[in-house]
Short mmCIF file of C-alpha atoms in Angstrom, two decimals:
data_model
loop_
_atom_site.label_atom_id
_atom_site.label_comp_id
_atom_site.label_asym_id
_atom_site.label_seq_id
_atom_site.Cartn_x
_atom_site.Cartn_y
_atom_site.Cartn_z
CA MET S 29 -5.63 -0.63 36.68
CA SER S 30 -4.91 -3.81 34.93
CA PHE S 31 -5.76 -4.53 31.60
CA ARG S 32 -8.60 -6.91 32.06
CA ASP S 33 -10.45 -4.07 34.04
CA ASP S 34 -9.64 -1.43 31.36
CA SER S 35 -11.29 -3.84 29.19
CA GLU S 36 -14.65 -4.28 31.03
CA ASP S 37 -15.17 0.03 30.66
CA GLY S 38 -14.45 -0.39 27.27
CA ARG S 39 -15.57 -3.53 25.73
CA ASP S 40 -18.73 -2.18 25.05
CA LEU S 41 -17.10 0.92 22.94
CA ARG S 42 -16.07 -0.69 19.75
CA LYS S 43 -17.29 -3.79 18.37
CA PRO S 44 -15.83 -5.37 15.52
CA PHE S 45 -17.76 -4.52 11.97
CA ILE S 46 -17.23 -8.23 10.76
CA HIS S 47 -17.40 -10.54 13.74
CA THR S 48 -15.91 -13.94 12.80
CA GLY S 49 -14.75 -15.47 16.00
CA SER S 50 -16.76 -18.58 15.92
CA TRP S 51 -15.45 -20.24 13.14
CA TYR S 52 -11.65 -20.77 14.28
CA ARG S 53 -12.57 -21.38 17.96
CA MET S 54 -13.74 -24.73 16.55
CA GLY S 55 -9.68 -25.25 16.17
CA SER S 56 -9.56 -25.97 19.70
CA ARG S 57 -8.93 -28.91 21.43
CA GLN S 58 -12.05 -29.10 23.38
CA SER S 59 -13.99 -29.06 20.04
CA SER S 60 -11.44 -31.38 17.88
CA SER S 61 -14.00 -33.87 17.28
CA ILE S 62 -15.74 -31.43 14.92
CA ILE S 63 -12.76 -30.15 13.24
CA SER S 64 -13.23 -29.80 9.58
CA SER S 65 -10.33 -30.35 7.05
CA SER S 66 -9.74 -27.07 6.30
CA THR S 67 -9.98 -25.56 10.06
CA GLN S 68 -7.19 -28.62 10.80
CA ALA S 69 -4.96 -26.71 8.29
CA LEU S 70 -4.86 -23.41 10.22
CA ARG S 71 -3.49 -25.21 13.14
CA ASP S 72 0.25 -24.10 11.43
CA GLY S 73 0.53 -20.57 12.57
CA SER S 74 2.60 -19.61 9.58
CA ILE S 75 -0.16 -21.48 7.07
CA SER S 76 -3.25 -19.02 9.07
CA VAL S 77 -1.07 -16.11 8.61
CA LEU S 78 -0.20 -16.43 4.83
CA PHE S 79 -4.04 -17.32 4.44
CA CYS S 80 -5.02 -13.99 5.96
CA VAL S 81 -2.71 -12.05 3.91
CA LEU S 82 -3.50 -13.80 1.04
CA ILE S 83 -7.06 -12.44 1.59
CA VAL S 84 -6.29 -9.16 2.28
CA ALA S 85 -3.98 -8.91 -0.49
CA LEU S 86 -6.66 -8.54 -3.08
CA GLY S 87 -6.71 -4.96 -1.80
CA PRO S 88 -3.50 -3.95 -3.44
CA ILE S 89 -3.94 -5.90 -6.22
CA GLN S 90 -6.95 -3.72 -6.83
CA PHE S 91 -4.90 -0.79 -5.94
CA GLY S 92 -2.46 -1.65 -8.68
CA PHE S 93 -5.10 -2.09 -11.30
CA THR S 94 -6.37 1.19 -10.47
CA CYS S 95 -2.77 2.73 -11.13
CA GLY S 96 -1.95 0.57 -14.20
CA TYR S 97 -5.53 1.30 -16.05
CA SER S 98 -4.38 4.56 -17.30
CA SER S 99 -1.70 3.31 -19.23
CA PRO S 100 -2.96 0.96 -21.81
CA THR S 101 -6.72 2.79 -22.06
CA GLN S 102 -5.33 6.17 -23.20
CA SER S 103 -5.72 6.53 -26.51
CA ALA S 104 -8.65 4.27 -26.98
CA ILE S 105 -10.47 6.60 -24.05
CA MET S 106 -9.34 9.68 -25.65
CA SER S 107 -10.95 8.61 -28.61
CA ASP S 108 -14.33 7.25 -27.88
CA LEU S 109 -15.43 9.71 -25.89
CA ASN S 110 -13.26 12.57 -27.33
CA LEU S 111 -11.28 13.65 -24.58
CA SER S 112 -8.19 16.45 -24.39
CA LEU S 113 -4.63 15.27 -23.52
CA SER S 114 -5.34 17.54 -20.62
CA GLU S 115 -8.88 16.04 -19.77
CA TYR S 116 -7.17 12.62 -19.87
CA SER S 117 -4.66 13.68 -17.26
CA TRP S 118 -7.62 14.78 -14.91
CA PHE S 119 -8.99 11.14 -15.60
CA GLY S 120 -5.71 9.60 -14.56
CA SER S 121 -5.18 11.79 -11.49
CA LEU S 122 -8.84 11.85 -10.15
CA SER S 123 -8.09 8.40 -8.32
CA ASN S 124 -5.19 10.34 -6.11
CA VAL S 125 -8.06 13.07 -5.05
CA GLY S 126 -10.33 9.95 -3.98
CA ALA S 127 -7.70 8.60 -2.27
CA MET S 128 -6.57 11.45 -0.68
CA VAL S 129 -10.86 11.37 0.73
CA GLY S 130 -10.39 8.15 1.64
CA ALA S 131 -6.50 8.38 3.16
CA ILE S 132 -7.91 11.30 5.52
CA SER S 133 -10.60 8.89 6.81
CA SER S 134 -9.22 5.62 6.66
CA GLY S 135 -6.94 5.60 10.12
CA GLN S 136 -10.45 6.72 12.20
CA ILE S 137 -12.33 3.97 9.71
CA ALA S 138 -9.79 1.05 10.91
CA GLU S 139 -9.47 2.26 14.62
CA TYR S 140 -13.58 2.58 15.01
CA ILE S 141 -14.61 -0.55 13.16
CA GLY S 142 -11.52 -2.63 12.70
CA ARG S 143 -9.12 -3.32 9.98
CA LYS S 144 -11.51 -5.79 8.56
CA GLY S 145 -14.33 -3.63 8.50
CA SER S 146 -12.57 -0.77 6.54
CA LEU S 147 -11.50 -3.35 3.97
CA MET S 148 -15.27 -3.92 3.24
CA ILE S 149 -15.92 -0.83 3.18
CA ALA S 150 -13.30 0.18 0.59
CA ALA S 151 -14.48 -3.03 -1.48
CA ILE S 152 -17.54 -0.98 -2.20
CA PRO S 153 -17.16 2.14 -3.48
CA ASN S 154 -14.54 0.06 -6.04
CA ILE S 155 -16.81 -2.55 -7.40
CA ILE S 156 -19.28 0.86 -8.15
CA GLY S 157 -16.24 2.80 -9.70
CA TRP S 158 -15.33 0.54 -11.90
CA LEU S 159 -18.87 -0.11 -13.11
CA ALA S 160 -19.64 3.65 -13.42
CA ILE S 161 -16.08 3.71 -15.80
CA SER S 162 -17.21 0.60 -18.14
CA PHE S 163 -20.74 1.96 -18.58
CA ALA S 164 -19.62 5.93 -19.23
CA LYS S 165 -21.16 7.59 -22.01
CA ASP S 166 -19.11 11.04 -21.42
CA TYR S 167 -16.54 12.05 -19.01
CA SER S 168 -18.42 12.73 -16.26
CA PHE S 169 -19.03 8.48 -15.13
CA LEU S 170 -15.52 8.47 -16.13
CA PHE S 171 -14.56 10.90 -13.49
CA MET S 172 -17.37 9.47 -10.64
CA GLY S 173 -16.18 5.96 -11.10
CA ARG S 174 -12.21 7.36 -11.04
CA LEU S 175 -13.00 9.30 -7.63
CA LEU S 176 -14.91 6.14 -6.26
CA GLU S 177 -12.11 3.63 -7.10
CA GLY S 178 -9.60 6.43 -5.65
CA PHE S 179 -11.73 6.46 -2.25
CA GLY S 180 -11.91 2.93 -1.77
CA VAL S 181 -8.04 2.56 -2.57
CA GLY S 182 -7.12 5.34 -0.43
CA ILE S 183 -8.53 3.25 2.75
CA ILE S 184 -7.01 -0.03 1.47
CA SER S 185 -3.77 1.55 0.95
CA TYR S 186 -3.41 2.00 4.84
CA THR S 187 -5.18 -0.21 6.16
CA VAL S 188 -3.68 -3.34 4.73
CA PRO S 189 0.06 -3.08 5.47
CA VAL S 190 -1.37 -1.90 9.15
CA TYR S 191 -3.12 -5.32 9.31
CA ILE S 192 -0.45 -7.10 8.04
CA ALA S 193 2.48 -5.74 10.13
CA GLU S 194 -0.31 -6.57 13.24
CA ILE S 195 -0.84 -10.04 12.63
CA ALA S 196 2.65 -11.29 11.50
CA PRO S 197 5.59 -12.85 13.78
CA GLN S 198 8.42 -10.29 13.87
CA ASN S 199 10.69 -12.36 11.86
CA MET S 200 7.91 -12.75 8.95
CA ARG S 201 6.71 -9.02 9.26
CA GLY S 202 9.05 -7.37 6.72
CA GLY S 203 8.63 -10.45 3.79
CA LEU S 204 4.82 -10.36 4.60
CA GLY S 205 4.41 -6.54 4.79
CA SER S 206 6.36 -6.59 1.18
CA VAL S 207 3.33 -8.86 -0.19
CA ASN S 208 1.40 -5.54 0.13
CA GLN S 209 3.41 -4.06 -2.71
CA LEU S 210 3.95 -7.40 -4.55
CA SER S 211 0.43 -7.88 -4.84
CA VAL S 212 0.21 -3.86 -6.28
CA THR S 213 2.58 -4.65 -8.73
CA ILE S 214 0.52 -7.81 -10.01
CA GLY S 215 -2.33 -5.47 -10.12
CA ILE S 216 -0.23 -3.17 -12.17
CA PHE S 217 0.93 -5.96 -14.44
CA LEU S 218 -2.88 -7.18 -15.17
CA ALA S 219 -3.92 -4.04 -16.04
CA TYR S 220 -0.81 -3.74 -18.46
CA PHE S 221 -1.47 -7.33 -19.60
CA LEU S 222 -4.98 -7.47 -19.77
CA GLY S 223 -5.33 -4.05 -21.87
CA LEU S 224 -3.44 -5.63 -24.73
CA PHE S 225 -6.26 -7.80 -25.55
CA VAL S 226 -10.02 -6.54 -24.14
CA HIS S 227 -11.66 -2.99 -24.62
CA TRP S 228 -11.06 -0.74 -21.97
CA ARG S 229 -14.85 -1.04 -21.03
CA VAL S 230 -14.51 -5.06 -20.79
CA LEU S 231 -10.71 -3.87 -18.58
CA ALA S 232 -12.95 -2.01 -16.51
CA VAL S 233 -15.19 -4.55 -15.62
CA LEU S 234 -12.67 -6.78 -14.70
CA GLY S 235 -10.98 -4.64 -11.93
CA ILE S 236 -14.53 -5.71 -10.21
CA LEU S 237 -12.94 -9.27 -9.47
CA PRO S 238 -10.54 -8.57 -6.52
CA CYS S 239 -13.01 -6.65 -4.46
CA THR S 240 -15.39 -8.80 -5.27
CA ILE S 241 -13.15 -11.87 -4.05
CA LEU S 242 -12.04 -9.90 -1.15
CA ILE S 243 -15.31 -9.01 0.59
CA PRO S 244 -16.74 -13.17 1.24
CA GLY S 245 -12.92 -13.67 2.17
CA LEU S 246 -12.80 -11.17 5.13
CA PHE S 247 -15.41 -13.48 7.05
CA PHE S 248 -12.83 -16.01 7.16
CA ILE S 249 -9.95 -14.17 8.49
CA PRO S 250 -9.38 -13.15 11.99
CA GLU S 251 -9.33 -9.37 13.26
CA SER S 252 -6.00 -7.70 14.20
CA PRO S 253 -5.07 -9.06 17.90
CA ARG S 254 -3.46 -5.80 18.30
CA TRP S 255 -6.75 -3.77 17.64
CA LEU S 256 -9.01 -5.98 19.89
CA ALA S 257 -6.86 -5.71 22.52
CA LYS S 258 -6.56 -1.78 22.19
CA MET S 259 -10.54 -1.86 22.05
CA GLY S 260 -10.33 -3.96 25.56
CA MET S 261 -11.53 -7.39 23.64
CA THR S 262 -9.38 -9.42 25.85
CA GLU S 263 -11.27 -13.07 24.84
CA GLU S 264 -11.49 -11.95 21.16
CA PHE S 265 -7.84 -10.53 21.14
CA GLU S 266 -6.52 -13.74 22.62
CA THR S 267 -8.17 -16.39 20.31
CA SER S 268 -7.12 -14.45 17.24
CA LEU S 269 -3.44 -14.61 18.22
CA GLN S 270 -3.78 -18.12 19.17
CA VAL S 271 -5.38 -18.80 15.49
CA LEU S 272 -2.60 -16.64 14.02
CA ARG S 273 -0.08 -19.07 16.00
CA GLY S 274 -0.83 -22.07 15.60
CA PHE S 275 -3.29 -23.82 18.10
CA ASP S 276 -0.41 -25.80 19.67
CA THR S 277 1.82 -22.85 19.96
CA ASP S 278 2.67 -20.63 23.60
CA ILE S 279 1.60 -17.20 23.07
CA THR S 280 1.63 -16.07 26.94
CA THR S 281 5.18 -14.03 26.00
CA GLU S 282 3.35 -12.25 23.08
CA VAL S 283 0.12 -11.75 24.69
CA ASN S 284 1.74 -10.31 27.81
CA GLU S 285 3.84 -7.85 26.11
CA ILE S 286 1.15 -6.64 23.96
CA LYS S 287 -1.03 -6.22 26.75
CA ARG S 288 1.99 -4.26 28.55
CA SER S 289 2.44 -1.78 25.44
CA VAL S 290 -1.83 -0.96 25.62
CA GLY S 291 -1.92 -0.67 28.86
CA SER S 292 1.40 2.16 28.90
CA THR S 293 -0.96 4.17 26.47
CA PRO S 294 -3.43 6.67 27.59
CA ARG S 295 -6.90 5.28 28.19
CA ARG S 296 -8.11 8.28 26.00
CA SER S 297 -8.23 7.08 22.48
CA THR S 298 -8.33 10.69 20.63
CA ILE S 299 -5.06 12.51 20.67
CA ARG S 300 -5.03 16.19 20.14
CA PHE S 301 -2.87 17.86 17.22
CA ALA S 302 -0.69 19.28 19.77
CA GLU S 303 0.78 16.34 21.46
CA LEU S 304 2.33 15.65 18.08
CA LYS S 305 4.91 17.86 19.03
CA ARG S 306 6.22 15.01 21.50
CA LYS S 307 9.14 13.47 20.21
CA ARG S 308 7.95 10.11 20.64
CA TYR S 309 5.36 10.92 18.09
CA TRP S 310 6.70 13.56 15.47
CA PHE S 311 9.82 11.23 15.01
CA PRO S 312 8.06 8.44 13.72
CA LEU S 313 5.79 10.32 12.02
CA THR S 314 8.04 12.13 10.40
CA ILE S 315 10.29 9.51 9.22
CA GLY S 316 6.75 7.67 7.64
CA ILE S 317 5.42 11.32 5.99
CA GLY S 318 9.14 11.79 4.28
CA LEU S 319 9.28 8.23 2.98
CA LEU S 320 6.10 7.99 1.61
CA VAL S 321 6.56 11.45 -0.03
CA LEU S 322 9.95 10.77 -1.37
CA GLN S 323 8.22 7.29 -2.63
CA GLN S 324 5.83 9.22 -5.11
CA LEU S 325 8.38 12.60 -5.84
CA SER S 326 10.59 10.08 -7.22
CA GLY S 327 8.46 9.95 -10.20
CA ILE S 328 7.28 6.23 -10.49
CA ASN S 329 3.35 6.66 -10.54
CA GLY S 330 4.16 9.15 -13.67
CA VAL S 331 6.28 6.70 -15.08
CA LEU S 332 4.36 3.70 -14.26
CA PHE S 333 0.77 5.82 -15.34
CA TYR S 334 1.94 6.78 -18.85
CA SER S 335 4.78 4.33 -19.38
CA SER S 336 3.25 3.94 -22.94
CA ASN S 337 3.95 7.53 -24.14
CA ILE S 338 7.13 7.65 -22.40
CA PHE S 339 7.99 3.93 -24.21
CA ALA S 340 6.64 5.76 -27.50
CA SER S 341 8.39 9.14 -27.05
CA ALA S 342 11.62 7.03 -26.48
CA GLY S 343 10.95 5.33 -30.27
CA ILE S 344 9.52 2.02 -29.40
CA SER S 345 6.86 1.18 -31.66
CA SER S 346 5.03 -1.51 -29.46
CA SER S 347 4.82 0.66 -27.04
CA ASN S 348 2.43 -0.93 -24.86
CA VAL S 349 4.05 -4.43 -25.11
CA ALA S 350 7.37 -2.40 -23.73
CA ALA S 351 5.08 -1.32 -20.86
CA CYS S 352 3.58 -4.92 -20.17
CA GLY S 353 7.45 -6.23 -19.85
CA LEU S 354 8.08 -3.41 -17.76
CA GLY S 355 4.99 -4.89 -15.27
CA ALA S 356 6.34 -8.25 -14.92
CA ILE S 357 9.59 -7.03 -14.47
CA GLN S 358 8.65 -5.09 -11.65
CA VAL S 359 6.64 -7.99 -10.04
CA LEU S 360 9.93 -10.15 -10.00
CA ALA S 361 12.15 -7.82 -8.37
CA THR S 362 9.54 -6.82 -5.79
CA ALA S 363 8.92 -10.60 -5.21
CA VAL S 364 12.85 -10.37 -4.79
CA THR S 365 12.39 -7.68 -1.76
CA THR S 366 9.84 -9.79 -0.23
CA TRP S 367 12.77 -12.83 0.07
CA LEU S 368 15.73 -9.98 0.87
CA VAL S 369 13.64 -7.76 3.27
CA ASP S 370 13.71 -9.78 6.71
CA LYS S 371 17.19 -10.95 5.84
CA SER S 372 19.29 -7.71 4.60
CA GLY S 373 16.95 -5.30 6.77
CA ARG S 374 14.77 -2.54 5.75
CA ARG S 375 17.33 0.42 5.42
CA LEU S 376 20.01 -1.16 3.63
CA LEU S 377 17.42 -1.68 0.91
CA LEU S 378 16.13 1.30 0.93
CA ILE S 379 19.72 3.15 0.28
CA ILE S 380 20.33 0.40 -2.24
CA SER S 381 17.26 1.29 -3.70
CA SER S 382 17.83 5.19 -3.43
CA VAL S 383 21.01 5.28 -4.98
CA GLY S 384 20.07 2.48 -7.79
CA MET S 385 17.05 4.97 -8.78
CA THR S 386 19.54 8.38 -8.60
CA VAL S 387 21.99 6.58 -11.18
CA SER S 388 19.26 4.95 -13.72
CA LEU S 389 17.12 8.08 -13.35
CA ILE S 390 20.65 10.21 -14.30
CA VAL S 391 21.16 8.02 -17.48
CA VAL S 392 17.21 8.67 -18.46
CA ALA S 393 17.70 12.20 -18.52
CA VAL S 394 20.86 12.69 -20.54
CA ALA S 395 19.30 10.18 -22.91
CA PHE S 396 16.05 11.95 -23.51
CA TYR S 397 18.43 15.52 -23.64
CA LEU S 398 20.73 13.84 -26.48
CA GLU S 399 17.36 12.60 -27.95
CA ASP S 400 15.96 16.52 -28.55
CA VAL S 401 18.74 17.46 -29.94
CA LEU S 402 20.09 14.51 -32.77
CA PRO S 403 18.65 14.19 -36.22
CA LYS S 404 16.10 11.17 -35.60
CA ASP S 405 16.93 9.22 -38.36
CA SER S 406 20.59 8.68 -36.83
CA LEU S 407 22.18 5.78 -35.33
CA LEU S 408 22.66 7.14 -32.04
CA TYR S 409 19.38 8.66 -31.86
CA SER S 410 18.21 5.01 -31.86
CA ALA S 411 21.04 4.16 -29.55
CA MET S 412 19.47 7.06 -26.78
CA GLY S 413 16.21 5.47 -27.33
CA ILE S 414 17.44 2.01 -26.15
CA LEU S 415 19.75 4.11 -23.02
CA SER S 416 16.54 5.53 -22.00
CA VAL S 417 14.41 2.06 -21.83
CA ILE S 418 17.07 0.36 -20.12
CA GLY S 419 17.42 3.26 -17.74
CA LEU S 420 13.29 3.14 -16.76
CA VAL S 421 13.98 -0.74 -16.30
CA VAL S 422 16.65 -0.33 -13.76
CA MET S 423 14.63 2.38 -12.11
CA VAL S 424 11.39 0.22 -12.31
CA ILE S 425 13.90 -2.65 -10.21
CA CYS S 426 15.55 -0.62 -7.93
CA PHE S 427 12.25 1.29 -6.73
CA SER S 428 10.95 -2.51 -6.43
CA LEU S 429 13.59 -3.45 -4.06
CA GLY S 430 13.13 -0.77 -1.48
CA LEU S 431 11.35 2.64 -1.44
CA GLY S 432 8.23 0.75 -3.17
CA PRO S 433 7.36 -1.61 -0.81
CA ILE S 434 9.38 -0.34 2.20
CA PRO S 435 7.74 2.73 3.26
CA TRP S 436 4.61 0.85 3.93
CA ILE S 437 6.33 -1.31 6.01
CA ILE S 438 8.12 0.98 8.16
CA MET S 439 4.58 3.41 8.39
CA SER S 440 3.04 0.31 9.98
CA GLU S 441 5.76 -0.73 12.32
CA ILE S 442 6.77 2.96 14.07
CA LEU S 443 4.03 4.65 14.69
CA PRO S 444 2.55 4.16 18.38
CA VAL S 445 -0.95 2.51 18.73
CA ASN S 446 -2.25 5.25 20.16
CA ILE S 447 -1.24 7.61 17.57
CA LYS S 448 -1.54 5.09 14.66
CA GLY S 449 -5.32 5.81 13.11
CA LEU S 450 -4.32 9.84 13.36
CA ALA S 451 -1.24 9.70 12.05
CA GLY S 452 -1.47 7.22 9.53
CA SER S 453 -4.20 9.14 7.85
CA VAL S 454 -1.83 11.96 7.91
CA ALA S 455 0.68 10.07 6.55
CA THR S 456 -1.14 8.20 3.52
CA LEU S 457 -2.69 11.54 2.73
CA ALA S 458 0.68 12.66 2.05
CA ASN S 459 1.61 10.00 0.09
CA TRP S 460 -1.58 10.28 -2.08
CA LEU S 461 -1.38 14.21 -2.24
CA THR S 462 2.01 13.95 -3.64
CA SER S 463 1.03 10.99 -5.81
CA TRP S 464 -1.88 13.03 -7.33
CA VAL S 465 0.66 16.42 -7.98
CA ILE S 466 3.14 13.40 -9.75
CA THR S 467 0.51 12.03 -11.66
CA MET S 468 -1.40 15.32 -13.12
CA THR S 469 1.71 16.71 -14.04
CA ALA S 470 3.83 13.90 -15.42
CA ASN S 471 1.58 13.53 -18.52
CA LEU S 472 2.37 17.43 -18.85
CA LEU S 473 6.19 17.56 -18.39
CA LEU S 474 7.15 14.71 -20.23
CA ASN S 475 5.37 16.72 -23.50
CA TRP S 476 7.21 19.88 -22.15
CA ASN S 477 10.85 18.30 -21.85
CA SER S 478 10.92 14.52 -20.99
CA GLY S 479 14.89 15.13 -20.25
CA GLY S 480 13.75 17.75 -17.79
CA ALA S 481 11.01 15.89 -15.91
CA PHE S 482 13.55 12.93 -15.20
CA THR S 483 16.25 15.54 -13.97
CA ILE S 484 13.62 16.96 -10.79
CA TYR S 485 13.20 13.01 -10.28
CA THR S 486 16.61 12.64 -10.22
CA VAL S 487 17.56 15.14 -7.34
CA VAL S 488 14.50 13.64 -5.59
CA SER S 489 16.29 10.41 -5.62
CA ALA S 490 19.14 11.56 -4.23
CA PHE S 491 17.76 13.67 -1.49
CA ALA S 492 16.34 9.99 -0.46
CA VAL S 493 19.32 8.56 -0.05
CA VAL S 494 20.50 11.41 2.51
CA PHE S 495 17.09 11.10 4.53
CA VAL S 496 17.06 7.24 4.65
CA THR S 497 20.86 7.45 5.87
CA LEU S 498 20.60 9.97 8.13
CA TRP S 499 16.98 9.16 9.62
CA VAL S 500 15.67 6.12 9.00
CA PRO S 501 16.12 3.26 12.21
CA GLU S 502 16.33 -0.27 11.30
CA THR S 503 13.29 -2.16 12.68
CA LYS S 504 14.28 -5.72 11.54
CA GLY S 505 13.79 -8.18 14.33
CA ARG S 506 11.88 -6.27 16.38
CA THR S 507 9.01 -6.55 18.06
CA LEU S 508 6.28 -3.58 17.12
CA GLU S 509 6.34 -3.08 20.82
CA GLU S 510 10.33 -2.71 20.99
CA ILE S 511 10.28 -0.26 18.19
CA GLN S 512 7.39 1.86 19.18
CA ARG S 513 9.28 2.12 22.42
CA SER S 514 12.38 3.19 21.23
CA PHE S 515 11.13 6.77 20.33
CA ARG S 516 10.25 7.54 23.78
#
């Protein structure tokens, strides 16, 4: 049975949640007399793809703002609402609990109503959650708001990298995929920076803005052509791909390759867990889960969520300012990765990143161990404080060069199309479950023994070097269909 035959009986199964097929058809030659200036600008495929990426990048900015919010607001929220350290740790980690629920459903939502529809669904609880936090009078509204934010972020964390990977040309996929993590770091930095100047309630209101802009923006970008092809919507699939590549671009080769890939997968839209035992499924899923779990076990969220406290324990008086500086450094380092990833490749950057994190975490752990035994008025004690801060900065830079952005890129590239919903949900859930454990325990571990906490993170980073070296393939310069065929 041909692709077009398949499409006829699959066409009515699912429709895009947000259907925007009409506006970009105005760019066709038949309607050239009524092309507006804004539509004319989208005739360049790279501009069109970049525009789409910038719109959906508002989701990861929301993601980052949620992650960074708990750092500059800790003392103020604990004071205003009379929370204990344990209760605030719960508040910090509840976004991860909500994200786990969002992650479980993210793959199926994205499969049933499309990538754009799932982002629309994710934006609404984020807005409600920030409003609940801004008006909180006690921990109940605070916790509820954090859970709602987390649910939305869990969906965003899966959907955005998948959407970017599915719309990007193969020679731009790594760089555009890195925009996902770059946007997360921008969100973190904005939370740190704005937290220096505004009250925590005002900061929560400002958190509404990314999703408020995202919702109308989704009506101006096309749905993922690969999702449309999988759903059997042939005309919409070809139109979406044409506007993404430019109206003057010949897309015949890419269309045929996507059709062959979709045609070679089982018609049944769901897959049993038992079928994941086949190597073509379990091997890429293991790589995806492994990278996303190691990303969190490295302790990065513990460092970012509670960076102000970590700097204070290192003897830095202006700890919130230092945390803001750390956020800015992370943005710059991730921007470098966006430029490098399609030149040097994913695998090499992951190895360099993991090795650099291992070395820097050893330095931080040793510095904190020595601080515990040195007199606080000694010159060497002050030197250890500076050394630990330098080590943390280097750790964040190294994380941003590889282990931060690249696991999401690889996860979105290697999962076969017919298990992407289920496997993507499992991998994203594993990431958020690990993130919750780290966020919940980081503050407690750092208060117990800072050197011991960073020793644990060091061991994980060292294992990440081994994992990447032995099992992670290079995906640079290959189409999604080529990557997924290599696992068969």
